[in-house]
JSON list of C-alpha atoms in Angstrom, two decimals:
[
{"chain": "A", "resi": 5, "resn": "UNK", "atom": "CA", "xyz": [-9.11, 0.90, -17.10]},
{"chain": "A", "resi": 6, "resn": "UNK", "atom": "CA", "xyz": [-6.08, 0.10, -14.78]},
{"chain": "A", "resi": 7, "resn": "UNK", "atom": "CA", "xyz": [-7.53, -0.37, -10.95]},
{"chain": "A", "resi": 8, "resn": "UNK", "atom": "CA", "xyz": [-5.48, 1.32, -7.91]},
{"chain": "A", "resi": 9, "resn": "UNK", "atom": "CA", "xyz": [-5.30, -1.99, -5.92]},
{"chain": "A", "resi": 10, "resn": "UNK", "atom": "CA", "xyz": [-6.04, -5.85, -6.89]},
{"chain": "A", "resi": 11, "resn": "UNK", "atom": "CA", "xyz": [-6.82, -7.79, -4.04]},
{"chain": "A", "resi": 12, "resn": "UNK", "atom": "CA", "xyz": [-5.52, -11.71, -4.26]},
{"chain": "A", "resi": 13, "resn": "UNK", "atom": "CA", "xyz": [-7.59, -13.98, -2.52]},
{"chain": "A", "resi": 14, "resn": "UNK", "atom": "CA", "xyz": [-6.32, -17.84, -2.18]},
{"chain": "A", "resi": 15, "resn": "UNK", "atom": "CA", "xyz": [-9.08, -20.02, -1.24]},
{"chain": "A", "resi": 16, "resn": "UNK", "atom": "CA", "xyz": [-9.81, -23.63, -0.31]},
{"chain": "A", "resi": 17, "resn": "UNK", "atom": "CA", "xyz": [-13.04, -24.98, 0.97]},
{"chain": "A", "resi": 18, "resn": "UNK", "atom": "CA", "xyz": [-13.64, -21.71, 2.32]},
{"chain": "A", "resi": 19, "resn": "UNK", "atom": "CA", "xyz": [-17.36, -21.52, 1.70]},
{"chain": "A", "resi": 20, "resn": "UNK", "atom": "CA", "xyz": [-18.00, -19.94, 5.53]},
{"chain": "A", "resi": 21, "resn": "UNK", "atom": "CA", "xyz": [-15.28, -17.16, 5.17]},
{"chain": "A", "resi": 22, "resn": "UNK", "atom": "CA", "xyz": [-15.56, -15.63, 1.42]},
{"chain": "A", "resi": 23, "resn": "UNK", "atom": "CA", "xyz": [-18.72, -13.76, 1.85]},
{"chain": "A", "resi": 24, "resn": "UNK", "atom": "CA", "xyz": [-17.71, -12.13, 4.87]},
{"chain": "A", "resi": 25, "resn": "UNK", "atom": "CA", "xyz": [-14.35, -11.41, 3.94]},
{"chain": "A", "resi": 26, "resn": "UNK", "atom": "CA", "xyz": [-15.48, -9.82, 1.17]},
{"chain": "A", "resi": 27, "resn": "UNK", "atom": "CA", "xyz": [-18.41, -7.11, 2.55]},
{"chain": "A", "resi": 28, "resn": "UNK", "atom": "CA", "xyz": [-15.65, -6.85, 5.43]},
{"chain": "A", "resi": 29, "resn": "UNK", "atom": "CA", "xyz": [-13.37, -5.68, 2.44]},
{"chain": "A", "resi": 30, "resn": "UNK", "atom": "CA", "xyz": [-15.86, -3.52, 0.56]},
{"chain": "A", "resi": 31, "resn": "UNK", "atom": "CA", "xyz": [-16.86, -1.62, 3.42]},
{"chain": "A", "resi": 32, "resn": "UNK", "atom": "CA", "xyz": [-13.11, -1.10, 4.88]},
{"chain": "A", "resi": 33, "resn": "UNK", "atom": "CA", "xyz": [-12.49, 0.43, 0.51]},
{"chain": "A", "resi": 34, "resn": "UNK", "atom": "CA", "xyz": [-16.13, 1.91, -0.33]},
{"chain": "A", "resi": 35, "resn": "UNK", "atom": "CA", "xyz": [-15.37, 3.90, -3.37]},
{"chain": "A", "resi": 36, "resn": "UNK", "atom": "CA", "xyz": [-12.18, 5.78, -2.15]},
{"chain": "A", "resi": 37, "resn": "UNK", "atom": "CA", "xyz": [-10.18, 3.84, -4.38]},
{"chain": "A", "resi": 38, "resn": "UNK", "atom": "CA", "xyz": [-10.96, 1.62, -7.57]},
{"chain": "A", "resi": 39, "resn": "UNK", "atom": "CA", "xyz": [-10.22, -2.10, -6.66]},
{"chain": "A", "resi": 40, "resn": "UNK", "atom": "CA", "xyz": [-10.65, -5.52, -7.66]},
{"chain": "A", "resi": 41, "resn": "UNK", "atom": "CA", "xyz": [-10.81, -8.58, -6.06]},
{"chain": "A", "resi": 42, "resn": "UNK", "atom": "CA", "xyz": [-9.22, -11.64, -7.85]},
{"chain": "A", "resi": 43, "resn": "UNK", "atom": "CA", "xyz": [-10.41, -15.28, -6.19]},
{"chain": "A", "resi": 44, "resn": "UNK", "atom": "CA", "xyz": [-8.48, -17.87, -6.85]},
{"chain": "A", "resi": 45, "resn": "UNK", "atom": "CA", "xyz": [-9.29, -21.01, -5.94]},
{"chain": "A", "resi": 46, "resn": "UNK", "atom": "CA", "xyz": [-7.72, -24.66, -5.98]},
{"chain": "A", "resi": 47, "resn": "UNK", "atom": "CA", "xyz": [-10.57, -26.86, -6.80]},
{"chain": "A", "resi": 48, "resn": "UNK", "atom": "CA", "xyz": [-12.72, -26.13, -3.05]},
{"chain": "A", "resi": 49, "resn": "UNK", "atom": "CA", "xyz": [-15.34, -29.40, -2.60]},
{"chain": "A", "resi": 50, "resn": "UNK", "atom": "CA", "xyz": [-17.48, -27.57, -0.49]},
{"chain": "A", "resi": 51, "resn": "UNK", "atom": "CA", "xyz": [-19.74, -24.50, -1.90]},
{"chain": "A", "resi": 52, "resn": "UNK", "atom": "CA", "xyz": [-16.91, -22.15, -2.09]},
{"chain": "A", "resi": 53, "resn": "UNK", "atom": "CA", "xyz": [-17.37, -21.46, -5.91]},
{"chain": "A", "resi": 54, "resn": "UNK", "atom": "CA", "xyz": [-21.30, -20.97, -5.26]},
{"chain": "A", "resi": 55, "resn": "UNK", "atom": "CA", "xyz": [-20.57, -18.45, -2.72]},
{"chain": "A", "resi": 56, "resn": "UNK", "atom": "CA", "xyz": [-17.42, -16.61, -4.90]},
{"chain": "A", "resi": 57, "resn": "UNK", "atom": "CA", "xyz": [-20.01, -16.53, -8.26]},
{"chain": "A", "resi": 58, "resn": "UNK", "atom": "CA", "xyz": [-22.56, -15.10, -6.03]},
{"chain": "A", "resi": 59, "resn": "UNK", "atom": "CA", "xyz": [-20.41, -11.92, -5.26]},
{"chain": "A", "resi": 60, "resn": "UNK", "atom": "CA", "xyz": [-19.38, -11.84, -8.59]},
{"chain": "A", "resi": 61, "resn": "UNK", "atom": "CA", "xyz": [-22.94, -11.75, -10.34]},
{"chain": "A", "resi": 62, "resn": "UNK", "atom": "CA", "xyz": [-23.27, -8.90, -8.54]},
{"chain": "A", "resi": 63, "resn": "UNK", "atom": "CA", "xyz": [-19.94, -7.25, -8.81]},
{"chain": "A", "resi": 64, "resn": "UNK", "atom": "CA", "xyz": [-17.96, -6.24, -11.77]},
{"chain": "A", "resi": 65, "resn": "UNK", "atom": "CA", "xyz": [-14.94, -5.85, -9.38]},
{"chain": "A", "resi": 66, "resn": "UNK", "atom": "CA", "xyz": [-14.82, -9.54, -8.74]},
{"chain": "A", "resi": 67, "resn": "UNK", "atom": "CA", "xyz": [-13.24, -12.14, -10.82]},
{"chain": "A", "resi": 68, "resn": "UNK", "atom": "CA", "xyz": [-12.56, -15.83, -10.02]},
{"chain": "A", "resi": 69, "resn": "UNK", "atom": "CA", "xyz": [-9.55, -17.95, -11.35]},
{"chain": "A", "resi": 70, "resn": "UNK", "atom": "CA", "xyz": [-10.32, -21.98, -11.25]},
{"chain": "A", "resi": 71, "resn": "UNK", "atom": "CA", "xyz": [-7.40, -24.00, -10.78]},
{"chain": "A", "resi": 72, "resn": "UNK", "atom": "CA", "xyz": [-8.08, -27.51, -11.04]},
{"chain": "A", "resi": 73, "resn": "UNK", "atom": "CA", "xyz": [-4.73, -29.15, -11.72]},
{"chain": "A", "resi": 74, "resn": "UNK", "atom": "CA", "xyz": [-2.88, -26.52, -9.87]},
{"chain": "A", "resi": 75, "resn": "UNK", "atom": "CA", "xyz": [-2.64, -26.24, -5.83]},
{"chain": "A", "resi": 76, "resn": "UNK", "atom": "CA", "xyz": [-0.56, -24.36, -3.34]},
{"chain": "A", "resi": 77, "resn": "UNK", "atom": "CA", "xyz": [-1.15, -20.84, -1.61]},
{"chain": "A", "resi": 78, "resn": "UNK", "atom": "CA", "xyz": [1.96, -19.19, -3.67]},
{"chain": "A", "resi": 79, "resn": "UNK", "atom": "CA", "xyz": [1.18, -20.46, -7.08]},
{"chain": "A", "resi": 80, "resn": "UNK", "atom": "CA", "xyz": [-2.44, -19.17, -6.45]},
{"chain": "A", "resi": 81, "resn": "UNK", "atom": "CA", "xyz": [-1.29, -15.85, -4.93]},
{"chain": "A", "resi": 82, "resn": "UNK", "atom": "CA", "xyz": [1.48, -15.62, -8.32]},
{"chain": "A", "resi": 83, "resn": "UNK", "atom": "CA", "xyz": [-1.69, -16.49, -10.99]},
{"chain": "A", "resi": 84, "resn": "UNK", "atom": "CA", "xyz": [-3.72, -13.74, -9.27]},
{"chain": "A", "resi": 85, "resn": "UNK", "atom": "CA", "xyz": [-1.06, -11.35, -9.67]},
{"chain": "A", "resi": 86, "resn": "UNK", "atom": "CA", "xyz": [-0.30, -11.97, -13.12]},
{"chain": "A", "resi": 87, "resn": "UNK", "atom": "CA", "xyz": [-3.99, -11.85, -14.07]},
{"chain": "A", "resi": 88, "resn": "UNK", "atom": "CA", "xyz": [-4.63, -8.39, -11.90]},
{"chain": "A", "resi": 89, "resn": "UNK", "atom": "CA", "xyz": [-4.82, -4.68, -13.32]},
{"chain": "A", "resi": 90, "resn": "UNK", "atom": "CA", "xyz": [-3.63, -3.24, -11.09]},
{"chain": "A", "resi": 91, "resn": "UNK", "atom": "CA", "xyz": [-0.36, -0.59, -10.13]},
{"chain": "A", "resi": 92, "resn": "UNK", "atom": "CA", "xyz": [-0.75, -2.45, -6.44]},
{"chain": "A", "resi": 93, "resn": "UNK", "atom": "CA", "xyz": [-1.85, -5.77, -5.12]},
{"chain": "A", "resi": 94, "resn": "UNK", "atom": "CA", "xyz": [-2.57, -6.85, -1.48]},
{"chain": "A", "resi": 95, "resn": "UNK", "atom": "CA", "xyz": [-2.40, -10.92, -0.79]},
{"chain": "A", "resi": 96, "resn": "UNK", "atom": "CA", "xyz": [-5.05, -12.18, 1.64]},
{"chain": "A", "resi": 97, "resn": "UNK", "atom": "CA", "xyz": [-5.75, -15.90, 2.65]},
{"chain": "A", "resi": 98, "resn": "UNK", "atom": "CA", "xyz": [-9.49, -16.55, 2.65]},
{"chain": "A", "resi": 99, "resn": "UNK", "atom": "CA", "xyz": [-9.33, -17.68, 5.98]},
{"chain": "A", "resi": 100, "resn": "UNK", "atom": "CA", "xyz": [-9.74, -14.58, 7.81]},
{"chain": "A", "resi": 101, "resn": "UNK", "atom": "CA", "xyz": [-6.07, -14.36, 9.36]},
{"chain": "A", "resi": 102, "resn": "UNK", "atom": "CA", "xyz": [-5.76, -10.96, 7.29]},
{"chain": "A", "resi": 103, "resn": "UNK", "atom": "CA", "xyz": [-7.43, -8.17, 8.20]},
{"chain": "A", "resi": 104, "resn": "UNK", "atom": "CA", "xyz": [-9.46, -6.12, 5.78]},
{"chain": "A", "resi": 105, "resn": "UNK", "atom": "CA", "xyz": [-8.87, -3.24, 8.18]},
{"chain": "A", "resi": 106, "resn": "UNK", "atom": "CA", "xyz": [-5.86, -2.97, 7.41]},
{"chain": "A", "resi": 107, "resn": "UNK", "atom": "CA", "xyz": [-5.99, -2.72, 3.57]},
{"chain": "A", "resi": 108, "resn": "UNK", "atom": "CA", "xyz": [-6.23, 1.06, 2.83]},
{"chain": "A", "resi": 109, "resn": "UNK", "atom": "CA", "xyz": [-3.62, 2.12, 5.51]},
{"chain": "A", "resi": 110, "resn": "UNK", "atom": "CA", "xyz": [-1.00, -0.79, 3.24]},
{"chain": "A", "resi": 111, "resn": "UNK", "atom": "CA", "xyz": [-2.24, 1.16, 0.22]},
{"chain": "A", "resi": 112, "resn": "UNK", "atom": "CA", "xyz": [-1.96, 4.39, 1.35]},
{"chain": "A", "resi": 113, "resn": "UNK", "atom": "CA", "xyz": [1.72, 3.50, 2.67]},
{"chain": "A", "resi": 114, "resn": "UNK", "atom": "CA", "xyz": [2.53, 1.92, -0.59]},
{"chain": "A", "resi": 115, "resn": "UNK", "atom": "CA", "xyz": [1.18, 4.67, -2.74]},
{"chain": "A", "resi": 116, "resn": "UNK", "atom": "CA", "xyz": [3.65, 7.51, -0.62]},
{"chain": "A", "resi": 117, "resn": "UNK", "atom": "CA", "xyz": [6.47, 5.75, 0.12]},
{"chain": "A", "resi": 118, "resn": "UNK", "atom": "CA", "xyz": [8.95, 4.89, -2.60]},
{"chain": "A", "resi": 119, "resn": "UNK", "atom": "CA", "xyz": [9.13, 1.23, -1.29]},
{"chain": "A", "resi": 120, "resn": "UNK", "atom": "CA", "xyz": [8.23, -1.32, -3.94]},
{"chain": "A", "resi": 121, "resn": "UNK", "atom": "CA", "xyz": [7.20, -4.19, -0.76]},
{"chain": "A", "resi": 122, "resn": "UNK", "atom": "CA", "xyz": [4.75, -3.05, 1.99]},
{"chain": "A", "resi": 123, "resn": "UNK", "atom": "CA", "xyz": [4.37, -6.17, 4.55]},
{"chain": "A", "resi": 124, "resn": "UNK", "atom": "CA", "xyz": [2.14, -6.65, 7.09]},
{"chain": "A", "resi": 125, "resn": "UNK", "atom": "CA", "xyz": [2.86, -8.80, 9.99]},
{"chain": "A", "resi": 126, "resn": "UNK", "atom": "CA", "xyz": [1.22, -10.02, 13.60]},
{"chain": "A", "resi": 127, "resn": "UNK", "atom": "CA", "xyz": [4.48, -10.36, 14.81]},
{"chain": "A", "resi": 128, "resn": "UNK", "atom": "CA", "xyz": [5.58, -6.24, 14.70]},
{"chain": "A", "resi": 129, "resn": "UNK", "atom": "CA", "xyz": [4.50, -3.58, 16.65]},
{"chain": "A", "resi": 130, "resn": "UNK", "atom": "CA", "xyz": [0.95, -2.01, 15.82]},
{"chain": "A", "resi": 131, "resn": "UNK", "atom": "CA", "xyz": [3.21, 0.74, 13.75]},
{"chain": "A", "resi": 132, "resn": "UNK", "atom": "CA", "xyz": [4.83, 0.98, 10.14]},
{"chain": "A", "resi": 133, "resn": "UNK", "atom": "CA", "xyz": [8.55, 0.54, 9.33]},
{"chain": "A", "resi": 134, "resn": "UNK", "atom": "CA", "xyz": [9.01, 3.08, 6.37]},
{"chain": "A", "resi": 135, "resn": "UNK", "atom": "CA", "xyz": [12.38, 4.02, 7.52]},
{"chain": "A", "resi": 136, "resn": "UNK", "atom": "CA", "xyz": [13.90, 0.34, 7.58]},
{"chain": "A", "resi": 137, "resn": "UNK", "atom": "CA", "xyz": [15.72, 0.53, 4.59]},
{"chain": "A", "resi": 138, "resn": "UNK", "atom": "CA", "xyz": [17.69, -3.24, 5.10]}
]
């Protein structure tokens, strides 16, 4: 069954962030929406993959990609995508720059606009831009 949002996660020896990150991001989406959350990581030496196959044992939402001959944060975030199921997908860094809090107000913008792109960005004003049509 097709999800409403896939959630892209690019990690690297991120073993101290992926736990919280992730009960940050199921309590921000509860069950308002169906979701997935798509790890992918390239080839982390710390405990990383230990922590991301702990969520998933007890998640069925949760799926990890292993890259081990692959690295770069777009490459990851592109296999995630391809690999989602999905009709949206949000990309998030495992490093906790991106804030879950966030996530269902990009969704919910997404799902009633007619844009195709919703960005988020430090760097604007604390409001949306639906109306930029450049």
């Amino acid at each position: 069954m097709k999800k409403n949002l896939s959630i892209i996660i690019a990690t690297f020896n991120e073993e101290n962030n992926v736990k919280i990150l992730f009960d940050k991001i199921k309590k921000v989406l509860k069950n308002d929406i169906s979701w997935e959350i798509i790890f992918v990581d390239d080839g982390s030496k710390d405990k990383t993959l230990e922590q991301i196959n702990y969520i998933r044992d007890k998640n069925s939402n949760v799926f990890l990609i292993n890259r081990f001959n692959s690295r770069g944060l777009s490459s990851a975030l592109i296999q995630g995508a391809l690999s989602s199921n999905s009709e949206f997908i949000i990309f998030m860094d495992a490093d906790l720059q991106h804030n879950p809090d966030y996530i269902l107000q990009l969704y919910n913008t997404i799902k009633i606009s007619e844009k195709n792109l919703i960005s988020a960005s430090r760097f604007l004003n604390k409001k949306l831009l639906l109306n930029d049509n450049r």
